[in-house]
Amino acid sequence: MDSLETNGSPSPSPSPSSKRSSGSFPPTPTRQGSFFSRDFGQKIDLCARLREILINYPSGTTILKEFVQNADDAGGSSVRFCVDQRTFPTESLADEKLAEFQGPSMLIYNNGVFSDDDFESIQRIGDSLKKEKLAQIG
């Protein structure tokens, strides 16, 4: 039996291998070689996402509190902040745009242990695993 297209002209019937009953879903594929293992094109520019987070981050000391929360979440008992006033040469940088990052900086250290879960969480920008752990602050 032929089906009608929207313009009213008949179109050939689908081949028997492509026929599905109305409203049915495609068969559930196995994991190996399935569409689960294929990249479906969703991408995020990591630098753009980090820039967006920093732009929307409240100004002031909030960022310092975040570092204290990170130390607490990692089971740390101390946090140290060090302002490094040194500047470094800019002549041999891979890109001249890096020159602005050769000046003073802040180093932050805590004595907590960075776990496998922490490594996984840091890869999930904006979607932390901490929300599943009620004992953690941030």
mmCIF file of C-alpha atoms in Angstrom:
data_model
loop_
_atom_site.group_PDB
_atom_site.id
_atom_site.type_symbol
_atom_site.label_atom_id
_atom_site.label_comp_id
_atom_site.label_asym_id
_atom_site.label_seq_id
_atom_site.Cartn_x
_atom_site.Cartn_y
_atom_site.Cartn_z
ATOM 1 C CA MET A 1 0.000 0.000 0.000
ATOM 2 C CA ASP A 2 1.258 3.468 -0.882
ATOM 3 C CA SER A 3 1.300 6.314 1.639
ATOM 4 C CA LEU A 4 0.438 9.913 0.782
ATOM 5 C CA GLU A 5 2.864 12.760 1.305
ATOM 6 C CA THR A 6 1.634 16.167 2.416
ATOM 7 C CA ASN A 7 1.434 17.399 -1.162
ATOM 8 C CA GLY A 8 -1.093 14.635 -1.968
ATOM 9 C CA SER A 9 1.111 12.615 -4.312
ATOM 10 C CA PRO A 10 1.734 8.983 -3.540
ATOM 11 C CA SER A 11 5.139 7.932 -2.231
ATOM 12 C CA PRO A 12 6.608 4.467 -2.346
ATOM 13 C CA SER A 13 6.012 2.185 0.613
ATOM 14 C CA PRO A 14 8.880 1.841 3.055
ATOM 15 C CA SER A 15 10.967 -1.299 2.735
ATOM 16 C CA PRO A 16 9.997 -4.164 5.060
ATOM 17 C CA SER A 17 13.161 -3.667 7.131
ATOM 18 C CA SER A 18 12.263 -0.045 7.871
ATOM 19 C CA LYS A 19 8.595 -0.653 8.804
ATOM 20 C CA ARG A 20 7.636 -0.176 12.439
ATOM 21 C CA SER A 21 4.260 -0.329 14.024
ATOM 22 C CA SER A 22 2.752 3.057 14.734
ATOM 23 C CA GLY A 23 4.016 4.611 17.967
ATOM 24 C CA SER A 24 6.724 2.030 18.606
ATOM 25 C CA PHE A 25 10.275 2.867 19.610
ATOM 26 C CA PRO A 26 13.373 1.554 17.904
ATOM 27 C CA PRO A 27 14.737 -1.640 19.381
ATOM 28 C CA THR A 28 16.928 -1.187 22.427
ATOM 29 C CA PRO A 29 20.508 -1.494 21.236
ATOM 30 C CA THR A 30 23.228 -3.306 23.062
ATOM 31 C CA ARG A 31 26.023 -1.269 24.663
ATOM 32 C CA GLN A 32 28.701 -2.430 22.216
ATOM 33 C CA GLY A 33 28.446 -0.496 18.949
ATOM 34 C CA SER A 34 25.285 1.298 20.031
ATOM 35 C CA PHE A 35 24.332 4.936 19.833
ATOM 36 C CA PHE A 36 25.320 5.128 23.542
ATOM 37 C CA SER A 37 28.970 4.895 22.543
ATOM 38 C CA ARG A 38 28.793 7.515 19.795
ATOM 39 C CA ASP A 39 29.485 11.225 20.182
ATOM 40 C CA PHE A 40 26.239 12.990 19.384
ATOM 41 C CA GLY A 41 27.781 16.420 18.966
ATOM 42 C CA GLN A 42 27.006 18.172 22.242
ATOM 43 C CA LYS A 43 30.035 20.299 23.059
ATOM 44 C CA ILE A 44 30.914 23.041 25.506
ATOM 45 C CA ASP A 45 33.819 25.431 25.236
ATOM 46 C CA LEU A 46 35.577 24.941 28.563
ATOM 47 C CA CYS A 47 37.190 28.382 28.606
ATOM 48 C CA ALA A 48 33.915 30.090 27.750
ATOM 49 C CA ARG A 49 32.099 28.206 30.524
ATOM 50 C CA LEU A 50 34.779 29.071 33.100
ATOM 51 C CA ARG A 51 34.686 32.717 31.983
ATOM 52 C CA GLU A 52 30.898 32.736 32.429
ATOM 53 C CA ILE A 53 31.194 31.280 35.941
ATOM 54 C CA LEU A 54 33.812 33.856 36.950
ATOM 55 C CA ILE A 55 31.823 36.762 35.499
ATOM 56 C CA ASN A 56 28.734 35.680 37.446
ATOM 57 C CA TYR A 57 30.663 34.967 40.665
ATOM 58 C CA PRO A 58 29.875 37.502 43.402
ATOM 59 C CA SER A 59 32.625 40.037 44.005
ATOM 60 C CA GLY A 60 34.400 40.411 47.318
ATOM 61 C CA THR A 61 35.621 37.697 49.650
ATOM 62 C CA THR A 62 33.173 35.023 48.468
ATOM 63 C CA ILE A 63 35.884 33.264 46.463
ATOM 64 C CA LEU A 64 38.073 32.962 49.569
ATOM 65 C CA LYS A 65 35.179 31.352 51.454
ATOM 66 C CA GLU A 66 34.866 28.870 48.582
ATOM 67 C CA PHE A 67 38.465 27.768 49.137
ATOM 68 C CA VAL A 68 37.770 27.266 52.853
ATOM 69 C CA GLN A 69 34.696 25.177 51.951
ATOM 70 C CA ASN A 70 36.807 23.095 49.548
ATOM 71 C CA ALA A 71 39.313 22.389 52.325
ATOM 72 C CA ASP A 72 36.533 21.378 54.714
ATOM 73 C CA ASP A 73 34.939 19.111 52.104
ATOM 74 C CA ALA A 74 38.318 17.407 51.591
ATOM 75 C CA GLY A 75 38.726 16.857 55.337
ATOM 76 C CA GLY A 76 41.450 19.472 55.671
ATOM 77 C CA SER A 77 42.275 21.157 58.966
ATOM 78 C CA SER A 78 44.147 24.173 57.572
ATOM 79 C CA VAL A 79 44.019 26.548 54.630
ATOM 80 C CA ARG A 80 46.898 28.818 53.697
ATOM 81 C CA PHE A 81 46.811 31.841 51.426
ATOM 82 C CA CYS A 82 50.045 33.236 49.988
ATOM 83 C CA VAL A 83 50.302 36.379 47.887
ATOM 84 C CA ASP A 84 53.246 36.049 45.521
ATOM 85 C CA GLN A 85 54.404 39.504 44.396
ATOM 86 C CA ARG A 86 57.021 38.215 41.954
ATOM 87 C CA THR A 87 56.884 38.889 38.225
ATOM 88 C CA PHE A 88 58.452 36.734 35.536
ATOM 89 C CA PRO A 89 59.964 37.448 32.105
ATOM 90 C CA THR A 90 57.611 37.578 29.144
ATOM 91 C CA GLU A 91 60.043 37.235 26.236
ATOM 92 C CA SER A 92 59.842 33.459 25.731
ATOM 93 C CA LEU A 93 56.127 32.757 26.231
ATOM 94 C CA ALA A 94 54.222 30.482 23.864
ATOM 95 C CA ASP A 95 51.774 33.337 23.228
ATOM 96 C CA GLU A 96 52.173 37.049 23.934
ATOM 97 C CA LYS A 97 48.693 37.114 25.519
ATOM 98 C CA LEU A 98 50.141 35.124 28.444
ATOM 99 C CA ALA A 99 52.278 38.137 29.479
ATOM 100 C CA GLU A 100 49.540 39.515 31.734
ATOM 101 C CA PHE A 101 49.652 36.283 33.788
ATOM 102 C CA GLN A 102 53.354 36.585 34.666
ATOM 103 C CA GLY A 103 52.773 38.995 37.514
ATOM 104 C CA PRO A 104 51.593 38.760 41.113
ATOM 105 C CA SER A 105 49.426 35.798 42.037
ATOM 106 C CA MET A 106 47.706 34.141 44.954
ATOM 107 C CA LEU A 107 48.586 30.594 45.930
ATOM 108 C CA ILE A 108 46.087 28.629 48.009
ATOM 109 C CA TYR A 109 46.851 25.408 49.837
ATOM 110 C CA ASN A 110 44.876 23.114 52.124
ATOM 111 C CA ASN A 111 45.953 19.861 53.747
ATOM 112 C CA GLY A 112 42.887 17.889 52.686
ATOM 113 C CA VAL A 113 43.127 14.831 50.459
ATOM 114 C CA PHE A 114 41.948 15.147 46.867
ATOM 115 C CA SER A 115 39.942 11.966 46.251
ATOM 116 C CA ASP A 116 38.907 10.193 43.058
ATOM 117 C CA ASP A 117 35.416 11.675 43.533
ATOM 118 C CA ASP A 118 36.987 15.148 43.698
ATOM 119 C CA PHE A 119 38.775 14.521 40.379
ATOM 120 C CA GLU A 120 35.484 13.429 38.819
ATOM 121 C CA SER A 121 33.612 16.388 40.284
ATOM 122 C CA ILE A 122 36.114 18.962 39.040
ATOM 123 C CA GLN A 123 35.435 17.739 35.500
ATOM 124 C CA ARG A 124 31.712 18.474 35.880
ATOM 125 C CA ILE A 125 31.689 22.247 35.684
ATOM 126 C CA GLY A 126 28.497 23.613 37.149
ATOM 127 C CA ASP A 127 27.235 20.140 38.099
ATOM 128 C CA SER A 128 29.111 19.140 41.232
ATOM 129 C CA LEU A 129 28.850 15.717 42.832
ATOM 130 C CA LYS A 130 28.740 17.485 46.230
ATOM 131 C CA LYS A 131 24.963 17.852 46.038
ATOM 132 C CA GLU A 132 24.774 14.100 46.647
ATOM 133 C CA LYS A 133 26.909 14.361 49.817
ATOM 134 C CA LEU A 134 24.916 15.979 52.608
ATOM 135 C CA ALA A 135 27.922 16.344 54.970
ATOM 136 C CA GLN A 136 29.773 18.654 52.581
ATOM 137 C CA ILE A 137 29.293 22.420 52.715
ATOM 138 C CA GLY A 138 29.780 23.592 49.165
#
